[in-house]
DNA sequence: ACCCAGGGTCATA
DNA sequence: TATGACCATGGG
């Protein structure tokens, strides 16, 4: 009997170590204030971070990296400022919604469990599974793993099975993840390492070869050219 | 000219 | 519950 591509059990510790040893780790998440991290998490949806930075600079120079003035601003004003980040009409609505949430709920976040906080964020228009987890991890410092597209591609390349959606991956793998007992700081670094590896993986010929290099401890060498 | 990027919503079946 | 259209800019 043949079973094809029988997925192995992900060893998150091993993957983390491979990445930590071989991938450049800058600061995650970039941002001067907690609210800037919130806004960045929305603006970066399906968008290159370089474009997001331009939008954040525009907001900052306009004094709008602050929830109160932001919700008081005209949609057209915000749209013009964040235009480089793309989808500026929908993101304007999203930014206003999450700003209102921040004003109302930020102060009581410490009274909520990780799941309660996540669900509260998910109720906001424009905040889906990944953006919610970004905020839960980088703004509220709760220990969650970000199952973004890079992470799922990495897991697939490592032979750990295919995970077409964020929620499926989270449901399937969170039990194993918790068993590995990562600290919040480790998970914060983990996501950054995965994204940095993902950016390099394109130049290296995709996640498949990128993971091969990682497993053989040749990733750093290969990515330095 | 084409492809993708640190996703999410909404309508439809 | 699951798929597909839609949202938009900028760099490779």
PDB file of C-alpha atoms (C1' of nucleotides) in Angstrom:
ATOM      1  CA  UNK A   1       0.000   0.000   0.000  1.00  0.00           C
ATOM      2  CA  UNK A   2       1.245   3.408  -0.951  1.00  0.00           C
ATOM      3  CA  UNK A   3       0.292   6.561   0.801  1.00  0.00           C
ATOM      4  CA  UNK A   4       1.383   9.622  -1.095  1.00  0.00           C
ATOM      5  CA  UNK A   5       2.898  12.582   0.657  1.00  0.00           C
ATOM      6  CA  UNK A   6       1.868  11.373   4.067  1.00  0.00           C
ATOM      7  CA  UNK A   7       2.303  14.579   6.037  1.00  0.00           C
ATOM      8  CA  UNK A   8       4.768  14.426   8.871  1.00  0.00           C
ATOM      9  CA  UNK A   9       4.022  16.035  12.185  1.00  0.00           C
ATOM     10  CA  UNK A  10       5.341  19.581  12.161  1.00  0.00           C
ATOM     11  CA  UNK A  11       8.202  20.157  14.543  1.00  0.00           C
ATOM     12  CA  UNK A  12       7.799  23.853  15.163  1.00  0.00           C
ATOM     13  CA  UNK A  13      10.847  23.947  17.395  1.00  0.00           C
ATOM     14  CA  UNK A  14      13.039  22.537  14.673  1.00  0.00           C
ATOM     15  CA  UNK A  15      11.736  24.980  12.069  1.00  0.00           C
ATOM     16  CA  UNK A  16      12.189  27.875  14.463  1.00  0.00           C
ATOM     17  CA  UNK A  17      15.775  26.868  15.140  1.00  0.00           C
ATOM     18  CA  UNK A  18      16.590  26.482  11.459  1.00  0.00           C
ATOM     19  CA  UNK A  19      15.213  29.939  10.752  1.00  0.00           C
ATOM     20  CA  UNK A  20      16.785  31.599  13.781  1.00  0.00           C
ATOM     21  CA  UNK A  21      20.188  30.195  12.836  1.00  0.00           C
ATOM     22  CA  UNK A  22      20.114  31.175   9.183  1.00  0.00           C
ATOM     23  CA  UNK A  23      17.722  34.048   8.546  1.00  0.00           C
ATOM     24  CA  UNK A  24      18.232  37.738   9.215  1.00  0.00           C
ATOM     25  CA  UNK A  25      15.905  38.948  11.928  1.00  0.00           C
ATOM     26  CA  UNK A  26      15.033  42.601  12.039  1.00  0.00           C
ATOM     27  CA  UNK A  27      12.576  44.097  14.475  1.00  0.00           C
ATOM     28  CA  UNK A  28       9.023  42.852  14.352  1.00  0.00           C
ATOM     29  CA  UNK A  29       6.614  44.510  14.175  1.00  0.00           C
ATOM     30  CA  UNK A  30       8.085  47.842  12.953  1.00  0.00           C
ATOM     31  CA  UNK A  31       6.327  50.861  14.464  1.00  0.00           C
ATOM     32  CA  UNK A  32       6.868  53.649  16.943  1.00  0.00           C
ATOM     33  CA  UNK A  33       3.580  53.214  18.790  1.00  0.00           C
ATOM     34  CA  UNK A  34       1.064  50.454  19.392  1.00  0.00           C
ATOM     35  CA  UNK A  35      -1.507  52.258  17.286  1.00  0.00           C
ATOM     36  CA  UNK A  36       0.926  52.503  14.397  1.00  0.00           C
ATOM     37  CA  UNK A  37       1.237  48.733  14.537  1.00  0.00           C
ATOM     38  CA  UNK A  38      -2.537  48.416  14.375  1.00  0.00           C
ATOM     39  CA  UNK A  39      -2.738  50.666  11.319  1.00  0.00           C
ATOM     40  CA  UNK A  40       0.184  48.899   9.653  1.00  0.00           C
ATOM     41  CA  UNK A  41      -1.523  45.541  10.143  1.00  0.00           C
ATOM     42  CA  UNK A  42      -4.517  46.771   8.140  1.00  0.00           C
ATOM     43  CA  UNK A  43      -2.558  48.613   5.476  1.00  0.00           C
ATOM     44  CA  UNK A  44      -0.293  45.651   4.760  1.00  0.00           C
ATOM     45  CA  UNK A  45      -3.168  43.387   3.754  1.00  0.00           C
ATOM     46  CA  UNK A  46      -2.169  41.851   0.435  1.00  0.00           C
ATOM     47  CA  UNK A  47       0.274  44.701  -0.067  1.00  0.00           C
ATOM     48  CA  UNK A  48       4.017  45.211  -0.187  1.00  0.00           C
ATOM     49  CA  UNK A  49       5.415  46.695   3.040  1.00  0.00           C
ATOM     50  CA  UNK A  50       7.367  49.345   1.111  1.00  0.00           C
ATOM     51  CA  UNK A  51       4.050  50.797  -0.045  1.00  0.00           C
ATOM     52  CA  UNK A  52       2.683  50.659   3.488  1.00  0.00           C
ATOM     53  CA  UNK A  53       5.608  52.695   4.803  1.00  0.00           C
ATOM     54  CA  UNK A  54       4.782  55.519   2.405  1.00  0.00           C
ATOM     55  CA  UNK A  55       1.201  55.554   3.603  1.00  0.00           C
ATOM     56  CA  UNK A  56       2.276  55.539   7.256  1.00  0.00           C
ATOM     57  CA  UNK A  57       4.658  58.437   6.670  1.00  0.00           C
ATOM     58  CA  UNK A  58       1.829  60.374   5.028  1.00  0.00           C
ATOM     59  CA  UNK A  59      -0.495  59.703   7.939  1.00  0.00           C
ATOM     60  CA  UNK A  60       2.204  60.618  10.436  1.00  0.00           C
ATOM     61  CA  UNK A  61       3.012  63.922   8.742  1.00  0.00           C
ATOM     62  CA  UNK A  62      -0.692  64.758   8.735  1.00  0.00           C
ATOM     63  CA  UNK A  63      -0.905  64.029  12.449  1.00  0.00           C
ATOM     64  CA  UNK A  64      -3.287  61.161  11.778  1.00  0.00           C
ATOM     65  CA  UNK A  65      -1.372  58.303  13.336  1.00  0.00           C
ATOM     66  CA  UNK A  66      -3.722  58.722  16.230  1.00  0.00           C
ATOM     67  CA  UNK A  67      -7.231  57.248  16.584  1.00  0.00           C
ATOM     68  CA  UNK A  68      -9.177  60.348  17.641  1.00  0.00           C
ATOM     69  CA  UNK A  69      -8.209  62.670  14.784  1.00  0.00           C
ATOM     70  CA  UNK A  70      -8.378  59.720  12.410  1.00  0.00           C
ATOM     71  CA  UNK A  71     -12.051  58.953  13.006  1.00  0.00           C
ATOM     72  CA  UNK A  72     -12.780  62.674  12.749  1.00  0.00           C
ATOM     73  CA  UNK A  73     -11.171  62.957   9.302  1.00  0.00           C
ATOM     74  CA  UNK A  74     -12.919  62.911   5.959  1.00  0.00           C
ATOM     75  CA  UNK A  75     -12.684  59.631   4.090  1.00  0.00           C
ATOM     76  CA  UNK A  76     -11.277  61.454   1.098  1.00  0.00           C
ATOM     77  CA  UNK A  77      -8.470  62.906   3.215  1.00  0.00           C
ATOM     78  CA  UNK A  78      -7.479  59.521   4.546  1.00  0.00           C
ATOM     79  CA  UNK A  79      -7.808  57.905   1.136  1.00  0.00           C
ATOM     80  CA  UNK A  80      -5.400  60.356  -0.414  1.00  0.00           C
ATOM     81  CA  UNK A  81      -2.824  59.796   2.329  1.00  0.00           C
ATOM     82  CA  UNK A  82      -2.912  56.010   2.250  1.00  0.00           C
ATOM     83  CA  UNK A  83      -3.217  55.695  -1.519  1.00  0.00           C
ATOM     84  CA  UNK A  84       0.265  54.168  -1.980  1.00  0.00           C
ATOM     85  CA  UNK A  85      -0.830  51.165   0.096  1.00  0.00           C
ATOM     86  CA  UNK A  86      -3.529  50.248  -2.400  1.00  0.00           C
ATOM     87  CA  UNK A  87      -7.231  49.398  -1.885  1.00  0.00           C
ATOM     88  CA  UNK A  88      -7.440  52.869  -0.403  1.00  0.00           C
ATOM     89  CA  UNK A  89     -11.235  53.058  -0.375  1.00  0.00           C
ATOM     90  CA  UNK A  90     -11.819  49.862   1.579  1.00  0.00           C
ATOM     91  CA  UNK A  91      -8.795  50.415   3.777  1.00  0.00           C
ATOM     92  CA  UNK A  92     -10.079  53.855   4.702  1.00  0.00           C
ATOM     93  CA  UNK A  93     -13.225  52.208   6.063  1.00  0.00           C
ATOM     94  CA  UNK A  94     -11.196  49.518   7.801  1.00  0.00           C
ATOM     95  CA  UNK A  95      -8.892  52.067   9.415  1.00  0.00           C
ATOM     96  CA  UNK A  96     -11.793  54.081  10.741  1.00  0.00           C
ATOM     97  CA  UNK A  97     -13.434  50.947  12.122  1.00  0.00           C
ATOM     98  CA  UNK A  98     -10.344  49.684  13.918  1.00  0.00           C
ATOM     99  CA  UNK A  99      -9.616  53.181  15.234  1.00  0.00           C
ATOM    100  CA  UNK A 100     -13.060  53.287  16.813  1.00  0.00           C
ATOM    101  CA  UNK A 101     -12.463  49.846  18.282  1.00  0.00           C
ATOM    102  CA  UNK A 102      -9.117  50.986  19.684  1.00  0.00           C
ATOM    103  CA  UNK A 103     -10.671  54.022  21.345  1.00  0.00           C
ATOM    104  CA  UNK A 104     -13.415  51.904  22.876  1.00  0.00           C
ATOM    105  CA  UNK A 105     -11.660  48.665  23.772  1.00  0.00           C
ATOM    106  CA  UNK A 106      -7.917  49.133  24.092  1.00  0.00           C
ATOM    107  CA  UNK A 107      -8.079  50.057  27.768  1.00  0.00           C
ATOM    108  CA  UNK A 108      -9.994  46.924  28.682  1.00  0.00           C
ATOM    109  CA  UNK A 109      -7.875  44.506  26.666  1.00  0.00           C
ATOM    110  CA  UNK A 110      -6.028  43.312  29.744  1.00  0.00           C
ATOM    111  CA  UNK A 111      -9.278  41.997  31.192  1.00  0.00           C
ATOM    112  CA  UNK A 112      -9.861  39.732  28.171  1.00  0.00           C
ATOM    113  CA  UNK A 113      -8.501  36.275  27.484  1.00  0.00           C
ATOM    114  CA  UNK A 114      -6.497  35.718  24.311  1.00  0.00           C
ATOM    115  CA  UNK A 115      -9.542  34.267  22.537  1.00  0.00           C
ATOM    116  CA  UNK A 116     -11.890  36.975  23.788  1.00  0.00           C
ATOM    117  CA  UNK A 117      -9.500  39.632  22.536  1.00  0.00           C
ATOM    118  CA  UNK A 118      -9.196  37.880  19.186  1.00  0.00           C
ATOM    119  CA  UNK A 119     -12.958  37.576  18.814  1.00  0.00           C
ATOM    120  CA  UNK A 120     -13.461  41.184  19.733  1.00  0.00           C
ATOM    121  CA  UNK A 121     -11.076  42.184  16.955  1.00  0.00           C
ATOM    122  CA  UNK A 122     -12.671  39.787  14.462  1.00  0.00           C
ATOM    123  CA  UNK A 123     -15.981  41.593  14.901  1.00  0.00           C
ATOM    124  CA  UNK A 124     -14.443  44.715  13.381  1.00  0.00           C
ATOM    125  CA  UNK A 125     -15.002  45.249   9.644  1.00  0.00           C
ATOM    126  CA  UNK A 126     -11.695  44.704   7.866  1.00  0.00           C
ATOM    127  CA  UNK A 127     -10.102  42.623  10.595  1.00  0.00           C
ATOM    128  CA  UNK A 128      -9.823  39.012   9.518  1.00  0.00           C
ATOM    129  CA  UNK A 129      -8.006  36.081  11.074  1.00  0.00           C
ATOM    130  CA  UNK A 130      -4.481  37.132  10.238  1.00  0.00           C
ATOM    131  CA  UNK A 131      -4.821  40.822  10.988  1.00  0.00           C
ATOM    132  CA  UNK A 132      -6.460  39.970  14.299  1.00  0.00           C
ATOM    133  CA  UNK A 133      -3.593  37.671  15.217  1.00  0.00           C
ATOM    134  CA  UNK A 134      -1.024  40.266  14.141  1.00  0.00           C
ATOM    135  CA  UNK A 135      -2.600  42.711  16.570  1.00  0.00           C
ATOM    136  CA  UNK A 136      -3.042  40.111  19.325  1.00  0.00           C
ATOM    137  CA  UNK A 137       0.642  39.227  19.066  1.00  0.00           C
ATOM    138  CA  UNK A 138       2.395  42.517  18.359  1.00  0.00           C
ATOM    139  CA  UNK A 139       0.142  44.993  20.138  1.00  0.00           C
ATOM    140  CA  UNK A 140      -1.107  42.938  23.078  1.00  0.00           C
ATOM    141  CA  UNK A 141       1.797  40.523  23.376  1.00  0.00           C
ATOM    142  CA  UNK A 142      -0.281  37.376  23.541  1.00  0.00           C
ATOM    143  CA  UNK A 143       1.356  34.124  22.379  1.00  0.00           C
ATOM    144  CA  UNK A 144      -0.137  33.260  18.982  1.00  0.00           C
ATOM    145  CA  UNK A 145       1.400  31.873  15.821  1.00  0.00           C
ATOM    146  CA  UNK A 146       0.699  33.698  12.558  1.00  0.00           C
ATOM    147  CA  UNK A 147      -0.425  31.191   9.925  1.00  0.00           C
ATOM    148  CA  UNK A 148       0.008  33.607   7.043  1.00  0.00           C
ATOM    149  CA  UNK A 149       0.567  32.502   3.469  1.00  0.00           C
ATOM    150  CA  UNK A 150       4.336  32.422   3.949  1.00  0.00           C
ATOM    151  CA  UNK A 151       4.037  30.195   7.014  1.00  0.00           C
ATOM    152  CA  UNK A 152       1.653  27.849   5.246  1.00  0.00           C
ATOM    153  CA  UNK A 153       3.902  27.613   2.201  1.00  0.00           C
ATOM    154  CA  UNK A 154       6.863  26.908   4.442  1.00  0.00           C
ATOM    155  CA  UNK A 155       4.996  24.136   6.244  1.00  0.00           C
ATOM    156  CA  UNK A 156       3.961  22.629   2.933  1.00  0.00           C
ATOM    157  CA  UNK A 157       7.501  22.822   1.544  1.00  0.00           C
ATOM    158  CA  UNK A 158       8.710  21.098   4.710  1.00  0.00           C
ATOM    159  CA  UNK A 159       6.378  18.191   4.020  1.00  0.00           C
ATOM    160  CA  UNK A 160       3.967  18.998   6.809  1.00  0.00           C
ATOM    161  CA  UNK A 161       0.841  18.957   4.661  1.00  0.00           C
ATOM    162  CA  UNK A 162      -1.125  21.458   2.658  1.00  0.00           C
ATOM    163  CA  UNK A 163      -3.068  24.225   4.370  1.00  0.00           C
ATOM    164  CA  UNK A 164      -5.174  26.227   1.918  1.00  0.00           C
ATOM    165  CA  UNK A 165      -6.629  28.636   4.455  1.00  0.00           C
ATOM    166  CA  UNK A 166      -5.539  30.463   7.583  1.00  0.00           C
ATOM    167  CA  UNK A 167      -8.286  28.949   9.726  1.00  0.00           C
ATOM    168  CA  UNK A 168      -7.691  25.379   8.617  1.00  0.00           C
ATOM    169  CA  UNK A 169      -4.020  25.682   9.408  1.00  0.00           C
ATOM    170  CA  UNK A 170      -4.754  27.228  12.789  1.00  0.00           C
ATOM    171  CA  UNK A 171      -7.268  24.551  13.760  1.00  0.00           C
ATOM    172  CA  UNK A 172      -5.014  21.729  12.639  1.00  0.00           C
ATOM    173  CA  UNK A 173      -1.750  22.979  14.057  1.00  0.00           C
ATOM    174  CA  UNK A 174      -2.463  25.087  17.119  1.00  0.00           C
ATOM    175  CA  UNK A 175      -2.474  22.028  19.427  1.00  0.00           C
ATOM    176  CA  UNK A 176       1.036  21.101  18.270  1.00  0.00           C
ATOM    177  CA  UNK A 177       2.112  24.698  18.452  1.00  0.00           C
ATOM    178  CA  UNK A 178       0.970  25.006  22.052  1.00  0.00           C
ATOM    179  CA  UNK A 179       2.765  21.810  22.941  1.00  0.00           C
ATOM    180  CA  UNK A 180       6.004  23.445  21.841  1.00  0.00           C
ATOM    181  CA  UNK A 181       5.525  26.109  24.536  1.00  0.00           C
ATOM    182  CA  UNK A 182       6.865  29.106  22.686  1.00  0.00           C
ATOM    183  CA  UNK A 183       7.117  32.377  24.509  1.00  0.00           C
ATOM    184  CA  UNK A 184       5.449  35.478  23.099  1.00  0.00           C
ATOM    185  CA  UNK A 185       8.831  36.916  22.154  1.00  0.00           C
ATOM    186  CA  UNK A 186       9.743  33.747  20.312  1.00  0.00           C
ATOM    187  CA  UNK A 187       6.481  33.775  18.351  1.00  0.00           C
ATOM    188  CA  UNK A 188       6.977  37.423  17.500  1.00  0.00           C
ATOM    189  CA  UNK A 189      10.437  36.651  16.175  1.00  0.00           C
ATOM    190  CA  UNK A 190       9.169  33.493  14.457  1.00  0.00           C
ATOM    191  CA  UNK A 191       6.765  35.392  12.207  1.00  0.00           C
ATOM    192  CA  UNK A 192       9.443  37.897  11.266  1.00  0.00           C
ATOM    193  CA  UNK A 193      11.864  35.138  10.386  1.00  0.00           C
ATOM    194  CA  UNK A 194       9.267  33.397   8.240  1.00  0.00           C
ATOM    195  CA  UNK A 195       8.417  36.568   6.329  1.00  0.00           C
ATOM    196  CA  UNK A 196      12.084  37.398   5.785  1.00  0.00           C
ATOM    197  CA  UNK A 197      12.713  33.870   4.582  1.00  0.00           C
ATOM    198  CA  UNK A 198       9.681  34.160   2.338  1.00  0.00           C
ATOM    199  CA  UNK A 199      10.972  37.292   0.681  1.00  0.00           C
ATOM    200  CA  UNK A 200      14.292  35.600   0.021  1.00  0.00           C
ATOM    201  CA  UNK A 201      12.642  32.389  -1.126  1.00  0.00           C
ATOM    202  CA  UNK A 202      11.384  34.034  -4.306  1.00  0.00           C
ATOM    203  CA  UNK A 203      14.911  34.902  -5.346  1.00  0.00           C
ATOM    204  CA  UNK A 204      16.079  31.430  -4.401  1.00  0.00           C
ATOM    205  CA  UNK A 205      13.541  29.738  -6.641  1.00  0.00           C
ATOM    206  CA  UNK A 206      10.558  29.224  -4.376  1.00  0.00           C
ATOM    207  CA  UNK A 207       9.829  27.807  -0.958  1.00  0.00           C
ATOM    208  CA  UNK A 208      10.714  24.284  -1.971  1.00  0.00           C
ATOM    209  CA  UNK A 209      14.359  25.024  -2.659  1.00  0.00           C
ATOM    210  CA  UNK A 210      14.423  27.554   0.159  1.00  0.00           C
ATOM    211  CA  UNK A 211      13.398  24.901   2.644  1.00  0.00           C
ATOM    212  CA  UNK A 212      15.956  22.474   1.237  1.00  0.00           C
ATOM    213  CA  UNK A 213      18.629  25.080   1.875  1.00  0.00           C
ATOM    214  CA  UNK A 214      17.346  25.636   5.394  1.00  0.00           C
ATOM    215  CA  UNK A 215      17.345  21.940   6.186  1.00  0.00           C
ATOM    216  CA  UNK A 216      20.906  21.649   4.879  1.00  0.00           C
ATOM    217  CA  UNK A 217      22.036  24.735   6.799  1.00  0.00           C
ATOM    218  CA  UNK A 218      22.974  26.470   3.575  1.00  0.00           C
ATOM    219  CA  UNK A 219      20.268  29.124   3.505  1.00  0.00           C
ATOM    220  CA  UNK A 220      22.336  32.043   4.777  1.00  0.00           C
ATOM    221  CA  UNK A 221      25.151  31.243   2.391  1.00  0.00           C
ATOM    222  CA  UNK A 222      22.788  30.942  -0.596  1.00  0.00           C
ATOM    223  CA  UNK A 223      20.826  34.097   0.209  1.00  0.00           C
ATOM    224  CA  UNK A 224      23.998  36.205   0.452  1.00  0.00           C
ATOM    225  CA  UNK A 225      24.272  36.444  -3.273  1.00  0.00           C
TER     226      UNK A 225
ATOM    227  C1'  DA B   1       2.908  43.206 -20.283  1.00  0.00           C
ATOM    228  C1'  DC B   2       2.607  40.253 -16.414  1.00  0.00           C
ATOM    229  C1'  DC B   3       3.085  38.794 -11.569  1.00  0.00           C
ATOM    230  C1'  DC B   4       2.918  39.404  -6.917  1.00  0.00           C
ATOM    231  C1'  DA B   5       2.674  41.523  -2.272  1.00  0.00           C
ATOM    232  C1'  DG B   6       3.192  40.386   5.479  1.00  0.00           C
ATOM    233  C1'  DG B   7      -5.869  39.753   3.282  1.00  0.00           C
ATOM    234  C1'  DG B   8     -10.818  40.597   3.809  1.00  0.00           C
ATOM    235  C1'  DT B   9     -15.632  41.190   2.374  1.00  0.00           C
ATOM    236  C1'  DC B  10     -19.571  40.188  -0.017  1.00  0.00           C
ATOM    237  C1'  DA B  11     -22.673  37.626  -3.159  1.00  0.00           C
ATOM    238  C1'  DT B  12     -23.787  33.357  -4.708  1.00  0.00           C
ATOM    239  C1'  DA B  13     -24.724  28.101  -4.692  1.00  0.00           C
TER     240       DA B  13
ATOM    241  C1'  DT C   1     -19.147  25.985   4.067  1.00  0.00           C
ATOM    242  C1'  DA C   2     -16.892  27.013  -0.013  1.00  0.00           C
ATOM    243  C1'  DT C   3     -15.591  29.282  -4.122  1.00  0.00           C
ATOM    244  C1'  DG C   4     -15.088  33.637  -7.001  1.00  0.00           C
ATOM    245  C1'  DA C   5     -15.217  38.645  -7.985  1.00  0.00           C
ATOM    246  C1'  DC C   6     -13.624  42.619  -6.190  1.00  0.00           C
ATOM    247  C1'  DC C   7     -10.607  45.940  -4.003  1.00  0.00           C
ATOM    248  C1'  DA C   8      -5.466  49.186  -6.207  1.00  0.00           C
ATOM    249  C1'  DT C   9      -0.692  50.676  -5.790  1.00  0.00           C
ATOM    250  C1'  DG C  10       4.231  50.008  -6.887  1.00  0.00           C
ATOM    251  C1'  DG C  11       8.352  47.056  -7.738  1.00  0.00           C
ATOM    252  C1'  DG C  12      10.435  43.190 -10.099  1.00  0.00           C
TER     253       DG C  12
END
